[in-house]
Amino acid sequence: MKEVTVIIGDGISEEISLAAMKVIKYLVPDIVFDVKRAGIDVYEKTGSLMEEGLLESVEKNKVALKGPIGTPISKGFRSINVELRKRFDLYANIRPIKTFGDFSRYENVDLVVFRENTEDLYAGIEKEISKDEMHSIKVITRRKSERIARKAFEYAVAHNRKKVTIVTKANIMKLTDGLFLDVAREMSEKYPGVETEEILIDNMCMQLVIDPSRYDIILTQNLYGDILSDLCAGLVGGLGLAPSTNLGDKHAIFEAVHGTAPDIAGKNIANPAALIMSATMMLEHMGYRDESERLNIAIRQVLQKKEQRTRDLGGLASTTEFTDYITNYL
Ligand code: NAI
């Protein structure tokens, strides 16, 4: 028996988390869930943004599946997502992007974005110099650049990937991006079987729109990775099909890239595919490789038929119907 923490947040979080739990339980009955809630609803009831015992549960289980959580403006800490990443030092944000049938704009896209998750402009070091001048400090360190670069190259080897593309703006930010690039270059030398290329972020955006199938692993910093991964999601069908892993050395939290979709919450029309795809990554991480692969195939097969898709993908299925299509296929 293996226990997984499931974090249910706001908006569509409950609907899609229930869908993902149903599918996981169907595939691997041995997995049990410790469900904890977080977000604005919990805050309004308890004055705290997380249910008691949530952090302890993730600490103990090491693996969590997280539904989206809303971020209250100017209350408590900046965001529960940022808090979780910091608390468990989830430094690698891994986002696979793959062509998905006829709602992808491009064929043969199969790339993975490795985004550093803990520093860069996201460190949140901002300063008011005067009412009319604000500064934000970009922090890049050798240690944190090294560990994300290592993860990207290790992943390339483990998944038989051929190329790592290092994305920076090192021509302009010679010190910060220069350090990241130097460290990534040094790391690449330890993996001679993996081709390495370097590209500037602006050119990368253009190249991705022209032909994303050229790319394999993209290694980059926090802000560039944030923007590039949403851009890449748009190339293959949008946020409804974008899963992610937040990985540290000891803990991992799996979540969809999208947010709480308050406009459609409670209507049983949210697309649970991205969270279920995140569950495939979780199963693989937990050692259930076959089950993960079977689930991947099931998602792809179900999405082939237009009427089986949810509305955001032009279909008719409700959240629960889509989930049933998956379990029926399995
Ligand atoms: P959003 O991703 O929630 O919604 C953007 C649009 O996509 C909306 O039209 C929504 O209906 C649609 N959409 C998103 N997910 C969908 C799904 N599974 N099925 C069908 N349609 C879907 O982004 P937004 O509106 O910027 O953020 C809303 C809230 O979510 C905010 O409070 C934000 O802080 C939070 N958020 C949380 C994240 C997390 O927990 N990781 C990530 C991003 C946003």
Coordinates of C-alpha atoms and ligand atoms in Angstrom, one line a residue:
M1 CA 0.0 0.0 0.0
K2 CA 1.3 3.4 -0.9
E3 CA -0.1 6.7 0.3
V4 CA -0.3 9.8 -1.8
T5 CA -1.3 13.2 -0.5
V6 CA -4.1 14.8 -2.6
I7 CA -4.4 18.6 -2.2
I8 CA -7.7 19.9 -3.2
G9 CA -7.8 23.7 -3.8
D10 CA -10.4 26.1 -5.2
G11 CA -12.7 26.4 -8.2
I12 CA -12.7 23.3 -10.4
S13 CA -10.1 21.7 -8.1
E14 CA -12.5 19.3 -6.4
E15 CA -14.1 18.1 -9.6
I16 CA -10.9 17.3 -11.4
S17 CA -9.2 15.9 -8.3
L18 CA -12.0 13.4 -7.8
A19 CA -11.7 12.4 -11.5
A20 CA -8.0 11.8 -11.1
M21 CA -8.4 9.9 -7.9
K22 CA -11.0 7.7 -9.5
V23 CA -8.7 6.8 -12.4
I24 CA -5.7 6.2 -10.3
K25 CA -7.6 4.0 -7.9
Y26 CA -9.0 2.0 -10.8
L27 CA -5.5 1.4 -12.2
V28 CA -3.6 0.9 -8.9
P29 CA -6.0 -0.2 -6.1
D30 CA -3.0 -0.3 -3.7
I31 CA -2.7 3.5 -3.7
V32 CA -4.5 5.3 -0.9
F33 CA -5.1 9.0 -0.7
D34 CA -4.7 11.4 2.2
V35 CA -6.9 14.2 1.1
K36 CA -6.1 17.7 2.4
R37 CA -7.7 21.0 1.4
A38 CA -6.1 24.4 0.8
G39 CA -7.0 27.7 -0.6
I40 CA -9.5 30.5 -0.3
D41 CA -12.4 28.4 1.0
V42 CA -10.2 26.9 3.8
Y43 CA -8.9 30.4 4.5
E44 CA -12.4 31.8 4.9
K45 CA -13.5 29.0 7.3
T46 CA -10.3 28.7 9.4
G47 CA -8.2 31.8 8.9
S48 CA -5.4 29.5 7.6
L49 CA -4.7 28.8 3.9
M50 CA -4.0 25.2 4.5
E51 CA -5.9 22.5 6.3
E52 CA -4.0 21.3 9.4
G53 CA -1.6 18.4 8.7
L54 CA -1.2 19.2 5.0
L55 CA 2.5 19.9 5.1
E56 CA 3.1 17.0 7.4
S57 CA 1.3 14.7 5.0
V58 CA 3.4 15.8 2.0
E59 CA 6.5 15.5 4.2
K60 CA 5.6 11.9 5.1
N61 CA 4.3 10.7 1.8
K62 CA 6.9 12.5 -0.4
V63 CA 4.4 12.4 -3.3
A64 CA 1.4 14.7 -3.8
L65 CA -1.1 15.3 -6.5
K66 CA -2.3 18.9 -6.3
G67 CA -5.4 20.5 -7.8
P68 CA -5.2 24.2 -8.6
I69 CA -5.3 26.7 -5.7
G70 CA -6.4 30.3 -5.9
T71 CA -4.1 32.9 -4.5
P72 CA -5.8 35.5 -2.3
I73 CA -4.5 39.0 -3.0
S74 CA -2.3 40.6 -0.2
K75 CA -3.2 38.0 2.5
G76 CA -0.9 35.5 4.2
F77 CA 2.1 34.3 2.2
R78 CA 2.5 35.1 -1.5
S79 CA 0.9 31.9 -2.8
I80 CA 0.5 28.3 -1.5
N81 CA 2.1 27.1 -4.7
V82 CA 5.2 29.1 -4.0
E83 CA 5.1 28.1 -0.3
L84 CA 5.0 24.4 -1.3
R85 CA 7.8 24.8 -3.8
K86 CA 10.0 26.5 -1.2
R87 CA 9.1 24.3 1.8
F88 CA 9.9 21.1 -0.1
D89 CA 12.6 22.7 -2.3
L90 CA 10.9 21.5 -5.5
Y91 CA 13.5 23.0 -7.8
A92 CA 12.7 21.3 -11.1
N93 CA 9.5 22.2 -12.8
I94 CA 9.1 19.7 -15.6
R95 CA 6.5 20.2 -18.3
P96 CA 6.1 17.7 -21.1
I97 CA 4.5 19.0 -24.3
K98 CA 3.3 16.6 -26.9
T99 CA 1.2 16.6 -30.1
F100 CA -2.4 15.6 -29.3
G101 CA -4.5 14.6 -32.3
D102 CA -6.3 17.2 -34.4
F103 CA -6.4 20.0 -31.8
S104 CA -2.6 20.4 -32.0
R105 CA -1.5 23.1 -34.4
Y106 CA 1.7 21.2 -35.1
E107 CA 2.6 17.6 -35.8
N108 CA 5.4 15.6 -34.1
V109 CA 5.9 17.9 -31.1
D110 CA 7.4 15.9 -28.2
L111 CA 9.4 18.1 -26.0
V112 CA 9.9 18.7 -22.2
V113 CA 10.5 22.0 -20.6
F114 CA 12.9 22.0 -17.6
R115 CA 12.3 25.2 -15.7
E116 CA 14.3 26.2 -12.6
N117 CA 11.7 26.7 -10.0
T118 CA 13.2 28.6 -7.0
E119 CA 15.2 31.7 -8.0
D120 CA 15.5 34.2 -10.8
L121 CA 13.2 37.2 -10.8
Y122 CA 10.7 34.9 -9.0
A123 CA 12.8 35.2 -5.8
G124 CA 10.5 38.2 -5.3
I125 CA 13.3 40.7 -4.2
E126 CA 11.7 44.0 -5.2
K127 CA 12.5 47.4 -3.9
E128 CA 10.8 50.8 -4.2
I129 CA 13.5 53.3 -4.9
S130 CA 10.9 56.1 -5.2
K131 CA 7.3 56.3 -6.2
D132 CA 8.4 56.4 -9.8
E133 CA 11.1 53.8 -9.7
M134 CA 10.9 50.2 -8.8
H135 CA 13.7 47.6 -8.9
S136 CA 13.4 43.8 -9.1
I137 CA 16.6 41.8 -8.4
K138 CA 17.4 38.7 -10.5
V139 CA 19.2 36.0 -8.5
I140 CA 21.0 33.2 -10.2
T141 CA 23.3 30.9 -8.3
R142 CA 25.8 28.2 -9.4
R143 CA 24.3 25.6 -7.0
K144 CA 20.7 26.0 -8.2
S145 CA 21.7 26.3 -11.9
E146 CA 23.8 23.1 -11.5
R147 CA 21.0 21.0 -10.0
I148 CA 18.4 21.9 -12.6
A149 CA 20.9 21.3 -15.4
R150 CA 21.8 18.0 -13.9
K151 CA 18.1 17.0 -13.7
A152 CA 17.6 17.9 -17.4
F153 CA 20.6 15.9 -18.6
E154 CA 19.8 12.9 -16.3
Y155 CA 16.2 12.9 -17.7
A156 CA 17.6 13.1 -21.2
V157 CA 19.7 10.0 -20.6
A158 CA 16.9 8.1 -18.7
H159 CA 14.3 8.8 -21.4
N160 CA 16.5 8.3 -24.4
R161 CA 16.2 12.0 -25.4
K162 CA 18.8 13.2 -27.9
K163 CA 19.2 17.0 -27.3
V164 CA 19.2 19.6 -24.6
T165 CA 18.6 23.2 -25.7
I166 CA 19.8 25.8 -23.2
V167 CA 17.8 29.0 -23.3
T168 CA 19.1 32.3 -21.9
K169 CA 19.6 35.9 -22.7
A170 CA 23.3 35.8 -21.9
N171 CA 24.2 38.3 -24.5
I172 CA 22.5 41.0 -22.4
M173 CA 22.5 39.6 -18.9
K174 CA 26.1 38.6 -19.0
L175 CA 26.5 37.9 -15.3
T176 CA 23.3 36.1 -14.3
D177 CA 22.4 34.4 -17.6
G178 CA 26.1 34.1 -18.3
L179 CA 26.5 32.0 -15.1
F180 CA 23.5 29.8 -15.9
L181 CA 24.9 29.2 -19.4
D182 CA 28.4 28.4 -18.1
V183 CA 27.0 25.9 -15.6
A184 CA 24.8 24.3 -18.2
R185 CA 27.7 24.0 -20.6
E186 CA 29.9 22.4 -17.9
M187 CA 27.1 20.0 -17.1
S188 CA 26.7 19.1 -20.8
E189 CA 30.3 17.9 -20.9
K190 CA 29.5 15.2 -18.4
Y191 CA 26.8 13.8 -20.8
P192 CA 28.6 13.4 -24.2
G193 CA 25.8 11.2 -25.5
V194 CA 23.4 14.1 -25.4
E195 CA 23.6 16.8 -28.0
T196 CA 23.6 20.4 -26.6
E197 CA 22.6 23.6 -28.3
E198 CA 22.3 27.2 -27.1
I199 CA 19.8 29.8 -28.1
L200 CA 18.6 33.2 -26.9
I201 CA 15.1 33.4 -25.5
D202 CA 13.7 35.8 -28.1
N203 CA 14.9 33.6 -31.0
M204 CA 13.6 30.6 -29.2
C205 CA 10.1 32.0 -29.1
M206 CA 10.2 32.5 -32.9
Q207 CA 11.8 29.1 -33.6
L208 CA 9.1 27.3 -31.4
V209 CA 6.3 28.9 -33.4
I210 CA 8.0 28.1 -36.7
D211 CA 8.8 24.4 -35.9
P212 CA 8.5 23.1 -32.3
S213 CA 9.2 19.6 -33.5
R214 CA 13.0 20.5 -33.7
Y215 CA 13.1 20.6 -29.9
D216 CA 13.6 17.8 -27.3
I217 CA 14.6 19.0 -23.9
I218 CA 14.5 22.8 -23.1
L219 CA 16.6 23.8 -20.1
T220 CA 16.0 27.3 -18.8
Q221 CA 15.5 29.7 -15.9
N222 CA 12.3 30.4 -13.9
L223 CA 10.7 33.3 -15.8
Y224 CA 11.7 32.2 -19.3
G225 CA 10.5 28.7 -18.4
D226 CA 7.2 30.0 -17.2
I227 CA 6.5 31.9 -20.4
L228 CA 7.9 29.2 -22.8
S229 CA 5.9 26.4 -21.2
D230 CA 2.6 28.2 -21.6
L231 CA 3.6 29.1 -25.2
C232 CA 4.4 25.4 -25.8
A233 CA 1.1 24.3 -24.3
G234 CA -0.6 26.6 -26.8
L235 CA 1.2 24.9 -29.7
V236 CA -0.4 21.5 -28.9
G237 CA -3.9 22.2 -27.6
G238 CA -3.9 24.6 -24.7
L239 CA -3.9 24.4 -20.9
G240 CA -6.4 21.6 -20.8
L241 CA -3.7 19.2 -21.9
A242 CA -0.7 20.5 -20.0
P243 CA 0.6 18.5 -17.0
S244 CA 3.6 19.2 -14.8
T245 CA 5.9 17.9 -12.1
N246 CA 7.5 20.0 -9.3
L247 CA 10.4 17.8 -8.3
G248 CA 12.9 18.1 -5.5
D249 CA 15.5 15.6 -4.3
K250 CA 13.1 14.1 -1.8
H251 CA 9.6 15.3 -2.7
A252 CA 7.5 15.6 -5.8
I253 CA 4.2 17.4 -6.4
F254 CA 2.3 16.8 -9.6
E255 CA -0.2 19.3 -10.9
A256 CA -2.0 20.6 -14.0
V257 CA -0.5 23.8 -15.4
H258 CA -3.9 25.6 -15.5
G259 CA -5.6 27.4 -12.6
T260 CA -8.8 27.1 -10.7
A261 CA -11.1 28.2 -13.7
P262 CA -13.6 30.0 -11.4
D263 CA -15.8 30.8 -14.5
I264 CA -16.7 27.1 -14.9
A265 CA -16.4 25.8 -11.3
G266 CA -19.1 23.5 -10.0
K267 CA -20.7 22.9 -13.5
N268 CA -19.2 19.4 -14.1
I269 CA -17.7 20.7 -17.4
A270 CA -14.0 21.2 -16.4
N271 CA -11.5 19.1 -18.4
P272 CA -9.7 16.8 -15.9
A273 CA -7.2 15.6 -18.6
A274 CA -4.2 17.8 -17.5
L275 CA -4.5 16.6 -13.9
I276 CA -4.9 13.0 -15.1
M277 CA -1.9 13.4 -17.3
S278 CA 0.0 14.7 -14.2
A279 CA -1.1 11.5 -12.5
T280 CA 0.6 9.5 -15.3
M281 CA 3.8 11.3 -14.4
M282 CA 3.2 10.6 -10.7
L283 CA 2.6 6.9 -11.4
E284 CA 5.9 6.7 -13.3
H285 CA 7.7 8.5 -10.5
M286 CA 6.3 6.0 -8.0
G287 CA 7.6 3.1 -10.1
Y288 CA 4.2 2.2 -11.7
R289 CA 5.7 2.5 -15.3
D290 CA 3.3 0.1 -17.0
E291 CA 0.2 1.6 -15.3
S292 CA 1.5 5.1 -16.3
E293 CA 1.9 4.0 -19.9
R294 CA -1.6 2.4 -20.0
L295 CA -3.1 5.6 -18.7
N296 CA -1.3 7.6 -21.3
I297 CA -2.6 5.4 -24.0
A298 CA -6.2 5.6 -22.6
I299 CA -6.1 9.4 -22.5
R300 CA -4.9 9.6 -26.1
Q301 CA -7.5 7.1 -27.3
V302 CA -10.4 8.7 -25.5
L303 CA -9.4 12.1 -26.9
Q304 CA -9.4 10.7 -30.5
K305 CA -13.2 10.9 -30.6
K306 CA -14.5 14.5 -30.6
E307 CA -17.7 13.7 -28.7
Q308 CA -15.7 12.2 -25.8
R309 CA -13.7 15.4 -25.3
T310 CA -14.8 18.1 -22.8
R311 CA -16.1 21.5 -24.1
D312 CA -12.8 23.4 -24.0
L313 CA -11.5 20.9 -26.6
G314 CA -14.7 21.2 -28.8
G315 CA -16.4 18.1 -27.4
L316 CA -19.6 17.4 -25.4
A317 CA -18.4 15.3 -22.5
S318 CA -18.8 16.4 -18.9
T319 CA -16.0 16.0 -16.4
T320 CA -17.5 12.8 -15.0
E321 CA -18.3 11.4 -18.5
F322 CA -14.7 12.0 -19.7
T323 CA -13.5 10.2 -16.5
D324 CA -15.8 7.3 -17.2
Y325 CA -14.6 7.1 -20.8
I326 CA -11.1 6.7 -19.4
T327 CA -12.0 4.0 -16.9
N328 CA -14.1 2.2 -19.5
Y329 CA -11.1 2.2 -21.9
L330 CA -8.8 0.9 -19.2
Ligands
NAI1 P1 -7.2 29.5 -15.3 O1 -6.2 28.6 -15.9 O2 -7.9 29.1 -14.1 O3 -8.3 29.9 -16.4 C1 -8.0 30.4 -17.7 C2 -9.1 29.9 -18.7 O4 -8.9 28.6 -19.0 C3 -10.5 30.1 -18.1 O5 -11.3 30.5 -19.2 C4 -10.8 28.7 -17.7 O6 -12.2 28.4 -17.7 C5 -10.1 27.8 -18.7 N1 -9.6 26.5 -18.0 C6 -8.6 26.4 -17.2 N2 -8.5 25.1 -16.8 C7 -9.5 24.4 -17.4 C8 -9.9 23.1 -17.4 N3 -9.3 22.1 -16.7 N4 -11.0 22.8 -18.2 C9 -11.6 23.7 -18.9 N5 -11.3 25.0 -19.0 C10 -10.2 25.4 -18.2 O7 -6.4 30.9 -15.1 P2 -6.7 32.2 -14.3 O8 -8.2 32.6 -14.6 O9 -5.7 33.2 -14.7 O10 -6.6 31.9 -12.8 C11 -7.6 31.6 -11.9 C12 -7.1 31.3 -10.5 O11 -6.2 30.1 -10.6 C13 -6.2 32.4 -9.9 O12 -6.6 32.5 -8.5 C14 -4.8 31.9 -9.9 O13 -4.0 32.4 -8.9 C15 -5.0 30.4 -9.8 N6 -3.9 29.6 -10.5 C16 -3.5 28.5 -9.8 C17 -2.5 27.7 -10.3 C18 -2.1 26.6 -9.5 O14 -2.6 26.2 -8.5 N7 -1.0 25.9 -9.9 C19 -1.9 28.0 -11.6 C20 -2.5 29.1 -12.3 C21 -3.5 29.9 -11.7

